[in-house]
Amino acid sequence: MQAQLRDPKTIMKLTRLGSFHQSKLSFLRSFLKEFKDWEYNRDLFDLDESGYGRAVYSFTKKNKTYSLVCFANKINDDERSDRVIATKWDAAFVLHDGIPSKKDIERLEQNVPRQEVGRLSYKELTLSRANKSVRVFNHVIESLSKGNQPDKEFLSKVGYLYRTTAVYGSGKFGLADRFRIKNREEICGPFRLEMMLVYLVRQFTFDQVNHIAKNKNPKKFVPLDKEISRNLGIGNSTGLGMAPFIVNHPTLLNNWILARENALKKVREIKIIKNEDFKLFVNCLKKSIKNVTSWNTESEFQKKKIKQLIIDLNKLLVFIKDFNFKTNYAFNILYLWAEENLDFECLEYVVSMMFEPYNFIIDPLIKQMSSDEEKFFNIPGERTVQDLRNILEEKYSDVLKIDFDKKESNENFWFISKNKEEPRLANRYDEQGSELEQPLAIARDIKKLYGRISNQKNSLKIGKFLIENNDLRHVVRRAFISEKFPYSEIQDNIIGSNLIPIDMLRLKLSFFGAIKFDPRSDKWLRICMFQGAPLPNELKNFNEHWVYN
Amino acid sequence: MKTLSEIDTTSKRATRAAGFSWGIAEEVGKNMRLLELFGLSGIKNLNKYLKDYKQKQLEKITLIHEINESKKNPFCPIILGTNFIDQVNLMDKKRNIRIYNVAFPVLFLPFVSRASEVVGKRIFFKLDDKEFLFNLNQSIYSNYLKNEILENCESISIDFIENNNSFTEVEWKEIYKLSENTFVEENESLKIGAAGAGLTDND
């Protein structure tokens, strides 16, 4: 039996992409797997009694070392902001390539806490900053210093001690360009160094609360329980800055989605499901319900989705009760049932869960999730208008149906803020600046291109067509990319009035491995990473299905 | 030191801000990354070009022929380069292409380097007395190392080099013969047991 890859025109709709969940393919999970046999160390921990100072953590294997350098600073409560426009943070972090010298640390101390206005070198790989969740942080210190463990229920409502507000990499602010490191085997997966930074920051947050609480009351102090630590992750506040990334990197987006779609296809094609594999699937499913019921959000949009997810999960559990997994292609039958009976949120949840038993399917796919984007940059000038027309009609048929003469189809525009050099979204009819629109209105421009070629000769070469049509060059390039990469385009209008930008954020964050999406508006959300993950000194032997423990 | 990522992004935005389309700006971003990676003065030339280009009213070439002469003002290197890379597969049968009077010719170089990869041929390029050999966008070999702004050039000559060996068949045979000294002469026993395949080919 051969299962078909799911149709990009269905999968690449934002309502579907905005229902994706973390899976075994997610970057934080594949990072842990890759680095499990690296040597973890805390090399420096020089904090004062209030927890301010510097620390260094590292992963080493043979003669290769990656070091997280941390700077914890005192800031006033009124200076603490999660917005990207903030200029001070409770802590700032950088991942250094190798073992930092004293001189390196001094240089970094002058620059890392300043973030965007500081300057890094090619010896640094990723940069970040984070703020405390003050109520949780204080509660934990208060409890530990009195000899008590913190209230688990209170902690579970937030899920972390710190949340990062940006993680930078790939050549930003002087950080190493990707070409310098892309051939290293251990970082072949996307965002692996960003994941390493966040993971080590998590450990720093535990060490910092223990240190402060101990100094506060050395006699009564107890260290934070390991089980409680494990159930804390790192929060992240994410705004629109992340959204254009998935439009600006079409081949990378394709490779992420294609890996997921291929994984699903291969699972559906398994003829005989082993008893232990099905048991593992059901076990993960049952345990995962805890993650759903402890998913807190004030967002009505997300609350509705979670409510439906719980209803659907119960429906699924009833179905599974009498399900005969010994039937040939049982996962395919289960998938088809889910497609018929469950909403997207639960359907994609189940898809992620189906990957759990199958390392032999997932591991090779992880290696295919990066992209050498430069290879596909050149436009094939020798192709014809007929070729282009065929591509547009085949790959963008839904997009071509959008009526851009309607005001609401053009309501928004994407721009780069002068203040922070970050992407933003605004209403074209209410705000100034739309003349400086970024080239992200792909659906509109594809439709324009389709109109433009309608009166051109089929045999006309693209190289000649472009002479008079370079204003649409950016979408001609994309069209030829989408010919080779079926999942490279979002099949929606991202300047329309019905756009929910957090769907774009959620897609990316699900591939990061984030859970507990908590939209704070339609334009930004909070999430949690590494909640439930093993601690660094437990990596050598950990349960791969930790997300569901 | 600025990173290549910063060079790419900033050049792209500056080119767009100067009035080019986003698609062309993307080309320029990639080109500046390439020039700076190969140690040629990309940003220096682009900066001056973007300052000057509106006043200079550069000529925009459309179709590229064997001989290309500007009527009045110098050719714009960005439009020339964009059309060159778009049309290169249609023109590589032409052995030699000449272009006269080009502004800021350094900005044309990365287009030619990338075109070399597109057509799968090395390109020998002469810019007045400066020589460049573009090797399928993997490297640029040149006698020009100056970090300067080149505002104009009189003539450019472009030769597509056929994919021929740079050595003779005799030289190849000689070196191959020497390489054979790393092989083991097989006796009967090695012939039977060392390959690992079956003894009968027709079973």
PDB file of N, CA and C in Angstrom, chain B residues 49-111:
ATOM      1  N   TYR B  49      27.930  53.874  -6.297  1.00  0.00           N
ATOM      2  CA  TYR B  49      27.000  53.700  -7.416  1.00  0.00           C
ATOM      3  C   TYR B  49      25.590  54.179  -7.029  1.00  0.00           C
ATOM      4  N   LEU B  50      25.122  53.741  -5.850  1.00  0.00           N
ATOM      5  CA  LEU B  50      23.760  54.108  -5.446  1.00  0.00           C
ATOM      6  C   LEU B  50      23.635  55.612  -5.204  1.00  0.00           C
ATOM      7  N   LYS B  51      24.733  56.235  -4.804  1.00  0.00           N
ATOM      8  CA  LYS B  51      24.722  57.698  -4.625  1.00  0.00           C
ATOM      9  C   LYS B  51      24.608  58.407  -5.978  1.00  0.00           C
ATOM     10  N   ASP B  52      25.305  57.842  -6.969  1.00  0.00           N
ATOM     11  CA  ASP B  52      25.445  58.543  -8.257  1.00  0.00           C
ATOM     12  C   ASP B  52      24.411  58.187  -9.307  1.00  0.00           C
ATOM     13  N   TYR B  53      23.747  57.049  -9.143  1.00  0.00           N
ATOM     14  CA  TYR B  53      23.146  56.470 -10.333  1.00  0.00           C
ATOM     15  C   TYR B  53      21.973  57.273 -10.905  1.00  0.00           C
ATOM     16  N   LYS B  54      21.267  58.001 -10.048  1.00  0.00           N
ATOM     17  CA  LYS B  54      20.143  58.792 -10.578  1.00  0.00           C
ATOM     18  C   LYS B  54      20.643  59.957 -11.420  1.00  0.00           C
ATOM     19  N   GLN B  55      21.723  60.606 -10.958  1.00  0.00           N
ATOM     20  CA  GLN B  55      22.263  61.750 -11.732  1.00  0.00           C
ATOM     21  C   GLN B  55      22.875  61.251 -13.035  1.00  0.00           C
ATOM     22  N   LYS B  56      23.490  60.107 -12.990  1.00  0.00           N
ATOM     23  CA  LYS B  56      24.248  59.657 -14.173  1.00  0.00           C
ATOM     24  C   LYS B  56      23.368  59.178 -15.322  1.00  0.00           C
ATOM     25  N   GLN B  57      22.116  58.940 -15.026  1.00  0.00           N
ATOM     26  CA  GLN B  57      21.166  58.478 -16.061  1.00  0.00           C
ATOM     27  C   GLN B  57      21.781  57.370 -16.931  1.00  0.00           C
ATOM     28  N   LEU B  58      22.109  56.297 -16.254  1.00  0.00           N
ATOM     29  CA  LEU B  58      22.801  55.192 -16.927  1.00  0.00           C
ATOM     30  C   LEU B  58      21.874  54.507 -17.921  1.00  0.00           C
ATOM     31  N   GLU B  59      22.479  53.965 -18.922  1.00  0.00           N
ATOM     32  CA  GLU B  59      21.698  53.316 -19.971  1.00  0.00           C
ATOM     33  C   GLU B  59      21.334  51.894 -19.550  1.00  0.00           C
ATOM     34  N   LYS B  60      20.091  51.532 -19.837  1.00  0.00           N
ATOM     35  CA  LYS B  60      19.629  50.198 -19.433  1.00  0.00           C
ATOM     36  C   LYS B  60      19.625  49.267 -20.628  1.00  0.00           C
ATOM     37  N   ILE B  61      20.527  48.344 -20.619  1.00  0.00           N
ATOM     38  CA  ILE B  61      20.600  47.382 -21.716  1.00  0.00           C
ATOM     39  C   ILE B  61      19.414  46.413 -21.585  1.00  0.00           C
ATOM     40  N   THR B  62      18.931  45.930 -22.718  1.00  0.00           N
ATOM     41  CA  THR B  62      17.841  44.937 -22.630  1.00  0.00           C
ATOM     42  C   THR B  62      18.370  43.602 -23.151  1.00  0.00           C
ATOM     43  N   LEU B  63      18.341  43.418 -24.450  1.00  0.00           N
ATOM     44  CA  LEU B  63      18.867  42.163 -25.001  1.00  0.00           C
ATOM     45  C   LEU B  63      20.380  42.263 -25.162  1.00  0.00           C
ATOM     46  N   ILE B  64      21.064  41.212 -24.796  1.00  0.00           N
ATOM     47  CA  ILE B  64      22.523  41.252 -24.907  1.00  0.00           C
ATOM     48  C   ILE B  64      22.944  40.580 -26.220  1.00  0.00           C
ATOM     49  N   HIS B  65      23.713  41.334 -27.014  1.00  0.00           N
ATOM     50  CA  HIS B  65      24.184  40.852 -28.318  1.00  0.00           C
ATOM     51  C   HIS B  65      25.681  40.566 -28.230  1.00  0.00           C
ATOM     52  N   GLU B  66      26.251  40.199 -29.380  1.00  0.00           N
ATOM     53  CA  GLU B  66      27.701  39.966 -29.372  1.00  0.00           C
ATOM     54  C   GLU B  66      28.464  41.266 -29.138  1.00  0.00           C
ATOM     55  N   ILE B  67      28.010  42.310 -29.768  1.00  0.00           N
ATOM     56  CA  ILE B  67      28.613  43.621 -29.552  1.00  0.00           C
ATOM     57  C   ILE B  67      27.550  44.531 -28.944  1.00  0.00           C
ATOM     58  N   ASN B  68      27.878  45.156 -27.816  1.00  0.00           N
ATOM     59  CA  ASN B  68      26.913  46.013 -27.132  1.00  0.00           C
ATOM     60  C   ASN B  68      27.569  47.371 -26.852  1.00  0.00           C
ATOM     61  N   GLU B  69      27.033  48.381 -27.514  1.00  0.00           N
ATOM     62  CA  GLU B  69      27.601  49.716 -27.308  1.00  0.00           C
ATOM     63  C   GLU B  69      26.519  50.644 -26.776  1.00  0.00           C
ATOM     64  N   SER B  70      26.852  51.402 -25.764  1.00  0.00           N
ATOM     65  CA  SER B  70      25.849  52.334 -25.231  1.00  0.00           C
ATOM     66  C   SER B  70      25.760  53.528 -26.177  1.00  0.00           C
ATOM     67  N   LYS B  71      24.531  54.039 -26.273  1.00  0.00           N
ATOM     68  CA  LYS B  71      24.347  55.142 -27.232  1.00  0.00           C
ATOM     69  C   LYS B  71      24.962  56.424 -26.692  1.00  0.00           C
ATOM     70  N   LYS B  72      24.742  56.710 -25.427  1.00  0.00           N
ATOM     71  CA  LYS B  72      25.180  57.994 -24.900  1.00  0.00           C
ATOM     72  C   LYS B  72      25.877  57.791 -23.548  1.00  0.00           C
ATOM     73  N   ASN B  73      25.085  57.388 -22.572  1.00  0.00           N
ATOM     74  CA  ASN B  73      25.634  57.231 -21.217  1.00  0.00           C
ATOM     75  C   ASN B  73      26.115  55.798 -21.004  1.00  0.00           C
ATOM     76  N   PRO B  74      26.951  55.598 -19.979  1.00  0.00           N
ATOM     77  CA  PRO B  74      27.428  54.223 -19.720  1.00  0.00           C
ATOM     78  C   PRO B  74      26.266  53.302 -19.340  1.00  0.00           C
ATOM     79  N   PHE B  75      26.497  52.012 -19.539  1.00  0.00           N
ATOM     80  CA  PHE B  75      25.503  51.010 -19.142  1.00  0.00           C
ATOM     81  C   PHE B  75      25.440  50.906 -17.615  1.00  0.00           C
ATOM     82  N   CYS B  76      24.218  50.675 -17.118  1.00  0.00           N
ATOM     83  CA  CYS B  76      24.044  50.404 -15.683  1.00  0.00           C
ATOM     84  C   CYS B  76      24.506  48.964 -15.422  1.00  0.00           C
ATOM     85  N   PRO B  77      25.423  48.738 -14.466  1.00  0.00           N
ATOM     86  CA  PRO B  77      25.965  47.389 -14.254  1.00  0.00           C
ATOM     87  C   PRO B  77      24.944  46.412 -13.657  1.00  0.00           C
ATOM     88  N   ILE B  78      23.965  46.975 -12.940  1.00  0.00           N
ATOM     89  CA  ILE B  78      22.969  46.096 -12.287  1.00  0.00           C
ATOM     90  C   ILE B  78      21.987  45.553 -13.335  1.00  0.00           C
ATOM     91  N   ILE B  79      21.499  46.454 -14.186  1.00  0.00           N
ATOM     92  CA  ILE B  79      20.566  46.010 -15.227  1.00  0.00           C
ATOM     93  C   ILE B  79      21.304  45.118 -16.233  1.00  0.00           C
ATOM     94  N   LEU B  80      22.535  45.504 -16.543  1.00  0.00           N
ATOM     95  CA  LEU B  80      23.350  44.684 -17.457  1.00  0.00           C
ATOM     96  C   LEU B  80      23.534  43.280 -16.853  1.00  0.00           C
ATOM     97  N   GLY B  81      23.896  43.246 -15.567  1.00  0.00           N
ATOM     98  CA  GLY B  81      24.162  41.959 -14.902  1.00  0.00           C
ATOM     99  C   GLY B  81      22.914  41.098 -14.804  1.00  0.00           C
ATOM    100  N   THR B  82      21.792  41.748 -14.456  1.00  0.00           N
ATOM    101  CA  THR B  82      20.535  40.992 -14.315  1.00  0.00           C
ATOM    102  C   THR B  82      20.157  40.355 -15.652  1.00  0.00           C
ATOM    103  N   ASN B  83      20.265  41.148 -16.703  1.00  0.00           N
ATOM    104  CA  ASN B  83      19.929  40.603 -18.028  1.00  0.00           C
ATOM    105  C   ASN B  83      20.949  39.566 -18.478  1.00  0.00           C
ATOM    106  N   PHE B  84      22.197  39.777 -18.097  1.00  0.00           N
ATOM    107  CA  PHE B  84      23.235  38.813 -18.483  1.00  0.00           C
ATOM    108  C   PHE B  84      22.948  37.442 -17.862  1.00  0.00           C
ATOM    109  N   ILE B  85      22.647  37.432 -16.586  1.00  0.00           N
ATOM    110  CA  ILE B  85      22.404  36.116 -15.934  1.00  0.00           C
ATOM    111  C   ILE B  85      21.079  35.508 -16.407  1.00  0.00           C
ATOM    112  N   ASP B  86      20.089  36.355 -16.693  1.00  0.00           N
ATOM    113  CA  ASP B  86      18.808  35.829 -17.181  1.00  0.00           C
ATOM    114  C   ASP B  86      18.932  35.237 -18.588  1.00  0.00           C
ATOM    115  N   GLN B  87      19.838  35.835 -19.378  1.00  0.00           N
ATOM    116  CA  GLN B  87      19.913  35.432 -20.798  1.00  0.00           C
ATOM    117  C   GLN B  87      21.115  34.541 -21.090  1.00  0.00           C
ATOM    118  N   VAL B  88      21.896  34.227 -20.060  1.00  0.00           N
ATOM    119  CA  VAL B  88      23.181  33.555 -20.342  1.00  0.00           C
ATOM    120  C   VAL B  88      23.000  32.206 -21.051  1.00  0.00           C
ATOM    121  N   ASN B  89      21.932  31.503 -20.708  1.00  0.00           N
ATOM    122  CA  ASN B  89      21.718  30.211 -21.365  1.00  0.00           C
ATOM    123  C   ASN B  89      21.315  30.366 -22.825  1.00  0.00           C
ATOM    124  N   LEU B  90      20.911  31.579 -23.190  1.00  0.00           N
ATOM    125  CA  LEU B  90      20.521  31.818 -24.573  1.00  0.00           C
ATOM    126  C   LEU B  90      21.697  32.360 -25.380  1.00  0.00           C
ATOM    127  N   MET B  91      22.786  32.679 -24.682  1.00  0.00           N
ATOM    128  CA  MET B  91      23.874  33.351 -25.409  1.00  0.00           C
ATOM    129  C   MET B  91      25.218  32.632 -25.354  1.00  0.00           C
ATOM    130  N   ASP B  92      25.309  31.511 -24.613  1.00  0.00           N
ATOM    131  CA  ASP B  92      26.636  30.905 -24.429  1.00  0.00           C
ATOM    132  C   ASP B  92      27.171  30.251 -25.710  1.00  0.00           C
ATOM    133  N   LYS B  93      26.320  30.193 -26.742  1.00  0.00           N
ATOM    134  CA  LYS B  93      26.836  29.691 -28.030  1.00  0.00           C
ATOM    135  C   LYS B  93      27.720  30.761 -28.677  1.00  0.00           C
ATOM    136  N   LYS B  94      27.440  31.999 -28.306  1.00  0.00           N
ATOM    137  CA  LYS B  94      28.286  33.074 -28.817  1.00  0.00           C
ATOM    138  C   LYS B  94      29.645  32.932 -28.136  1.00  0.00           C
ATOM    139  N   ARG B  95      30.689  32.930 -28.934  1.00  0.00           N
ATOM    140  CA  ARG B  95      32.007  32.687 -28.337  1.00  0.00           C
ATOM    141  C   ARG B  95      32.513  33.885 -27.539  1.00  0.00           C
ATOM    142  N   ASN B  96      32.260  35.046 -28.100  1.00  0.00           N
ATOM    143  CA  ASN B  96      32.797  36.229 -27.443  1.00  0.00           C
ATOM    144  C   ASN B  96      31.749  37.336 -27.421  1.00  0.00           C
ATOM    145  N   ILE B  97      31.625  37.969 -26.252  1.00  0.00           N
ATOM    146  CA  ILE B  97      30.678  39.078 -26.128  1.00  0.00           C
ATOM    147  C   ILE B  97      31.466  40.322 -25.710  1.00  0.00           C
ATOM    148  N   ARG B  98      31.174  41.416 -26.363  1.00  0.00           N
ATOM    149  CA  ARG B  98      31.867  42.666 -26.013  1.00  0.00           C
ATOM    150  C   ARG B  98      30.842  43.715 -25.578  1.00  0.00           C
ATOM    151  N   ILE B  99      31.198  44.397 -24.510  1.00  0.00           N
ATOM    152  CA  ILE B  99      30.311  45.453 -24.006  1.00  0.00           C
ATOM    153  C   ILE B  99      31.182  46.700 -23.811  1.00  0.00           C
ATOM    154  N   TYR B 100      30.757  47.802 -24.385  1.00  0.00           N
ATOM    155  CA  TYR B 100      31.548  49.026 -24.300  1.00  0.00           C
ATOM    156  C   TYR B 100      30.863  50.043 -23.380  1.00  0.00           C
ATOM    157  N   ASN B 101      31.677  50.670 -22.567  1.00  0.00           N
ATOM    158  CA  ASN B 101      31.239  51.768 -21.701  1.00  0.00           C
ATOM    159  C   ASN B 101      30.262  51.299 -20.603  1.00  0.00           C
ATOM    160  N   VAL B 102      30.827  50.780 -19.544  1.00  0.00           N
ATOM    161  CA  VAL B 102      30.010  50.270 -18.432  1.00  0.00           C
ATOM    162  C   VAL B 102      30.385  51.022 -17.153  1.00  0.00           C
ATOM    163  N   ALA B 103      29.362  51.501 -16.444  1.00  0.00           N
ATOM    164  CA  ALA B 103      29.606  52.196 -15.172  1.00  0.00           C
ATOM    165  C   ALA B 103      29.820  51.170 -14.062  1.00  0.00           C
ATOM    166  N   PHE B 104      30.623  51.507 -13.087  1.00  0.00           N
ATOM    167  CA  PHE B 104      30.886  50.667 -11.911  1.00  0.00           C
ATOM    168  C   PHE B 104      30.972  49.171 -12.270  1.00  0.00           C
ATOM    169  N   PRO B 105      31.915  48.809 -13.123  1.00  0.00           N
ATOM    170  CA  PRO B 105      31.945  47.427 -13.656  1.00  0.00           C
ATOM    171  C   PRO B 105      32.174  46.351 -12.592  1.00  0.00           C
ATOM    172  N   VAL B 106      32.732  46.734 -11.445  1.00  0.00           N
ATOM    173  CA  VAL B 106      32.930  45.715 -10.392  1.00  0.00           C
ATOM    174  C   VAL B 106      31.590  45.094  -9.996  1.00  0.00           C
ATOM    175  N   LEU B 107      30.527  45.909 -10.087  1.00  0.00           N
ATOM    176  CA  LEU B 107      29.205  45.401  -9.695  1.00  0.00           C
ATOM    177  C   LEU B 107      28.648  44.395 -10.703  1.00  0.00           C
ATOM    178  N   PHE B 108      29.257  44.352 -11.868  1.00  0.00           N
ATOM    179  CA  PHE B 108      28.843  43.383 -12.901  1.00  0.00           C
ATOM    180  C   PHE B 108      29.511  42.022 -12.654  1.00  0.00           C
ATOM    181  N   LEU B 109      30.668  42.043 -11.982  1.00  0.00           N
ATOM    182  CA  LEU B 109      31.451  40.798 -11.830  1.00  0.00           C
ATOM    183  C   LEU B 109      30.677  39.632 -11.202  1.00  0.00           C
ATOM    184  N   PRO B 110      29.973  39.847 -10.078  1.00  0.00           N
ATOM    185  CA  PRO B 110      29.314  38.673  -9.466  1.00  0.00           C
ATOM    186  C   PRO B 110      28.240  38.053 -10.343  1.00  0.00           C
ATOM    187  N   PHE B 111      27.603  38.867 -11.161  1.00  0.00           N
ATOM    188  CA  PHE B 111      26.618  38.296 -12.089  1.00  0.00           C
ATOM    189  C   PHE B 111      27.317  37.319 -13.045  1.00  0.00           C
TER     190      PHE B 111
END
